[in-house]
PDB file of C-alpha atoms in Angstrom:
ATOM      1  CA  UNK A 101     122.508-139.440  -8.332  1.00  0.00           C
ATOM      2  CA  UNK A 102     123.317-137.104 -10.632  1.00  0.00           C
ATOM      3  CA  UNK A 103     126.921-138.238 -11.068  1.00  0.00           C
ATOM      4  CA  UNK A 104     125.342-141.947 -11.977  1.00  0.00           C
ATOM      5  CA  UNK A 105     123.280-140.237 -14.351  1.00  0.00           C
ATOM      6  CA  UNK A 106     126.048-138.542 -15.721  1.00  0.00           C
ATOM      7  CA  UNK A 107     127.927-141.337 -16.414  1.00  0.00           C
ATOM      8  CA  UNK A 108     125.266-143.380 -17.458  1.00  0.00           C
ATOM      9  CA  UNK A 109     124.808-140.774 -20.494  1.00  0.00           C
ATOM     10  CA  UNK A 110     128.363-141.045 -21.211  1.00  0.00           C
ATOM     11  CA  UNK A 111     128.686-144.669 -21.630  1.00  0.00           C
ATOM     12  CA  UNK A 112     125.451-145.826 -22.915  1.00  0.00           C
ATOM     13  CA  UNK A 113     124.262-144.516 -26.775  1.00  0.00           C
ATOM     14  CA  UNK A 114     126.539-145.386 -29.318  1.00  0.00           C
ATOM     15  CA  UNK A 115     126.486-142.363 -31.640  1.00  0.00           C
ATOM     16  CA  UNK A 116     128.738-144.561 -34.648  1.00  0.00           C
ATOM     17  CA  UNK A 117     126.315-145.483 -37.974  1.00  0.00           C
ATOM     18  CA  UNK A 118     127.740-148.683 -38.317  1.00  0.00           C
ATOM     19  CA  UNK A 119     124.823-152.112 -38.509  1.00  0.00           C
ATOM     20  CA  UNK A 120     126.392-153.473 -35.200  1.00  0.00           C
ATOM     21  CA  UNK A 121     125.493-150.194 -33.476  1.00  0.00           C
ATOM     22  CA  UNK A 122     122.458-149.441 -34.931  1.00  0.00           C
ATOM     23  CA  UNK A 123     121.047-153.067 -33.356  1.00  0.00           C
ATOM     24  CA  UNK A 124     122.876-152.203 -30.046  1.00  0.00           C
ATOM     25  CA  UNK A 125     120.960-149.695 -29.774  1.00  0.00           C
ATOM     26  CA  UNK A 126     117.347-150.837 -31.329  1.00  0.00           C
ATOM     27  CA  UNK A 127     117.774-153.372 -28.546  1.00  0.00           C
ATOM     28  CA  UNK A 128     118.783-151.532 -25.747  1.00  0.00           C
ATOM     29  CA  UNK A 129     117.670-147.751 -26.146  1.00  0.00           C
ATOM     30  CA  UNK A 130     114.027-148.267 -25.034  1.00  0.00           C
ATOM     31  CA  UNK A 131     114.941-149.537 -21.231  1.00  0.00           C
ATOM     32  CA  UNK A 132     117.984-147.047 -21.158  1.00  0.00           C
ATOM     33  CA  UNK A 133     115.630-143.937 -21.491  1.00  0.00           C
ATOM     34  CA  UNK A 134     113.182-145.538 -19.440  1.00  0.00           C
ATOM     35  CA  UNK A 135     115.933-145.724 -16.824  1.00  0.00           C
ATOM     36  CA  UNK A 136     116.487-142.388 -17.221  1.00  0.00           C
ATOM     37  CA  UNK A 137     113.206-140.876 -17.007  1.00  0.00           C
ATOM     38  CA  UNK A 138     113.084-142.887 -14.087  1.00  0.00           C
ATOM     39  CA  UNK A 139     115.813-141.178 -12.523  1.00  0.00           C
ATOM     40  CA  UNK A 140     114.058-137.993 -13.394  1.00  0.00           C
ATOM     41  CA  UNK A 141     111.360-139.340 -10.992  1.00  0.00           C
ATOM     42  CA  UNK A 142     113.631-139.513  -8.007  1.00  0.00           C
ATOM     43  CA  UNK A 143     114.711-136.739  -5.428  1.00  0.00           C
ATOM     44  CA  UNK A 144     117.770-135.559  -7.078  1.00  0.00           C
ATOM     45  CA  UNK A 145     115.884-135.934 -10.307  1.00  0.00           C
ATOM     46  CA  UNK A 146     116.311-132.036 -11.168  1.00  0.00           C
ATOM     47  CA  UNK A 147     119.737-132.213 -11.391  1.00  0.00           C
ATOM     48  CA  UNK A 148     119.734-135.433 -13.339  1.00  0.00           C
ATOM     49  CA  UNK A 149     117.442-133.198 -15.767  1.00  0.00           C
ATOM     50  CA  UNK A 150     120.225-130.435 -15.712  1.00  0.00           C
ATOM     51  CA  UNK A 151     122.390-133.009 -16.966  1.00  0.00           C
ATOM     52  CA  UNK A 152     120.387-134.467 -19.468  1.00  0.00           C
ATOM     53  CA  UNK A 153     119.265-131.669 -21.274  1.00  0.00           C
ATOM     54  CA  UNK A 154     122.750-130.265 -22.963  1.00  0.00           C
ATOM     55  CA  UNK A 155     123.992-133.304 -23.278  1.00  0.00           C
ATOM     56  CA  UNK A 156     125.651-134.897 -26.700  1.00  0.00           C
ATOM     57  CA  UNK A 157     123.538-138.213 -26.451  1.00  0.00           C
ATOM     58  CA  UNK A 158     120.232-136.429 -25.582  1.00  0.00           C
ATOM     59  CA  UNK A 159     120.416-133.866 -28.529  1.00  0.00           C
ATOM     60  CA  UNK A 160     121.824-137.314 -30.843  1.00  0.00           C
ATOM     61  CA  UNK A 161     118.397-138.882 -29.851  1.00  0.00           C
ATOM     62  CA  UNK A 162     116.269-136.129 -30.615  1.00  0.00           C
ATOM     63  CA  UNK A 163     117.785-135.707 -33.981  1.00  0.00           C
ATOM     64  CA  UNK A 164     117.939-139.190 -35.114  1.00  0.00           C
ATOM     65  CA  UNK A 165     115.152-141.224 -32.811  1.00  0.00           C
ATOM     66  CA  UNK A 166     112.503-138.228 -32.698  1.00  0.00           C
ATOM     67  CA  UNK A 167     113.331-136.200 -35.797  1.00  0.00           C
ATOM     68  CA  UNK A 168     115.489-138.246 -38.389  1.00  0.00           C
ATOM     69  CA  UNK A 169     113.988-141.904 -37.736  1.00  0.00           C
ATOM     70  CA  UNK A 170     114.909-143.480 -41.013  1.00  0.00           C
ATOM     71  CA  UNK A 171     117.170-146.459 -38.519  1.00  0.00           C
ATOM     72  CA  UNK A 172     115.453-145.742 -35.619  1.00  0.00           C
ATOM     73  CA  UNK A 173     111.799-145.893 -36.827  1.00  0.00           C
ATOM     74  CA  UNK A 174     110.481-149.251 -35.836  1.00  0.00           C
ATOM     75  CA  UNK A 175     111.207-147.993 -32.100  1.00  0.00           C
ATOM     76  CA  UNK A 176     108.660-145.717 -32.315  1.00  0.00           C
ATOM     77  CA  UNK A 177     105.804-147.990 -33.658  1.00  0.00           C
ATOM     78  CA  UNK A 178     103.724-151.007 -32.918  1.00  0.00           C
ATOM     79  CA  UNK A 179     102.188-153.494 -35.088  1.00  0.00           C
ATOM     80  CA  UNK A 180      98.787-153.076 -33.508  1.00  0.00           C
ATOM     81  CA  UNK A 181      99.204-149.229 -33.221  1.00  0.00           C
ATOM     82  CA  UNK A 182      98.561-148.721 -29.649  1.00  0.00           C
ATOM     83  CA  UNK A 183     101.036-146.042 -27.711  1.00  0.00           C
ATOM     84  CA  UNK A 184     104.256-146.835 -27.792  1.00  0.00           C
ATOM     85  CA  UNK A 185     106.018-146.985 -24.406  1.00  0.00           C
ATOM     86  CA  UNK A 186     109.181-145.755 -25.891  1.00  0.00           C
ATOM     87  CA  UNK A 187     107.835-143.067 -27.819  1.00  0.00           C
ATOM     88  CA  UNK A 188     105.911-141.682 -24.322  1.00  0.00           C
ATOM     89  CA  UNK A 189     109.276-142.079 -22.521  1.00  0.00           C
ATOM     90  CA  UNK A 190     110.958-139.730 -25.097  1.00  0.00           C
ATOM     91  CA  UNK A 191     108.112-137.534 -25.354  1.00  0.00           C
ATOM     92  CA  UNK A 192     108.162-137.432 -21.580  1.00  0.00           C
ATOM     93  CA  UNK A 193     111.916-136.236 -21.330  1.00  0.00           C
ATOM     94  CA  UNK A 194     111.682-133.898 -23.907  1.00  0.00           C
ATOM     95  CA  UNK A 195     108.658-132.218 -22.420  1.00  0.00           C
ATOM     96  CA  UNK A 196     110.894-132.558 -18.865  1.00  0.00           C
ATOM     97  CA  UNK A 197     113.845-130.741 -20.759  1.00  0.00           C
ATOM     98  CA  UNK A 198     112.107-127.903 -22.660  1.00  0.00           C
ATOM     99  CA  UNK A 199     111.350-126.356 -19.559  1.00  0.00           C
ATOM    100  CA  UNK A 200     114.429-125.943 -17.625  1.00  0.00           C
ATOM    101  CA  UNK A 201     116.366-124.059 -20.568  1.00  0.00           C
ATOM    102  CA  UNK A 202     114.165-121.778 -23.265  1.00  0.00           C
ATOM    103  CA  UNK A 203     117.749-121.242 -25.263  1.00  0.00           C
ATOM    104  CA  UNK A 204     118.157-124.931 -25.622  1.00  0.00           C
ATOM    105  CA  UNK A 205     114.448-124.922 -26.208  1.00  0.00           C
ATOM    106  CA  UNK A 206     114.899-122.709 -29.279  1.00  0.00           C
ATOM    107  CA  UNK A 207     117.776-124.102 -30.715  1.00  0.00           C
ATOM    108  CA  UNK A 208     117.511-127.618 -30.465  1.00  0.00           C
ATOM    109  CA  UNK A 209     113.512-127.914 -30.664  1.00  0.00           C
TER     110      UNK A 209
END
């Protein structure tokens, strides 16, 4: 599981600030960290965690779809202001990841 995972991050996010990008992954970033917290959920899921937590498209989507949301920030919202399921999936992963590392913890929260 935690190989799919792996790969999964690797393959997924596209980290380039072009428009074509940036609707890529409006459209598709909501399922693919529900898919991953999903995998959380699974046996196995604590090494799926281990995997997520240092990696280059988790720390991209806490800077720039939790912290810096100027492209990301209609992901985060709806029109009639009830939770967003996207915004508890990525408040549910970072809660997941702060506790397996308190360096990362420091540095990147």
């Amino acid at each position: 599981l935690s190989a799919a995972f792996h790969r999964l991050l690797d393959s997924f996010v596209s980290l380039r600030p072009n428009e074509r990008f940036l609707e890529y992954n409006r459209a598709f970033l909501p399922s693919f960290y529900g898919l991953l917290r999903e995998m959380l959920d699974c046996p196995g899921g604590d090494d799926c965690l281990r995997v997520l937590v240092p990696h280059r498209n988790w720390e991209w989507a806490i800077k720039y779809v939790i912290v810096d949301t100027a492209e990301y920030v209609q992901l985060l919202q709806t029109p009639d202001q009830e939770p967003d399921p996207f915004a508890h999936t990525l408040r549910s992963l970072l809660r997941s990841s702060a506790g397996v590392n308190a360096d990362w913890r420091l540095r990147t929260l």
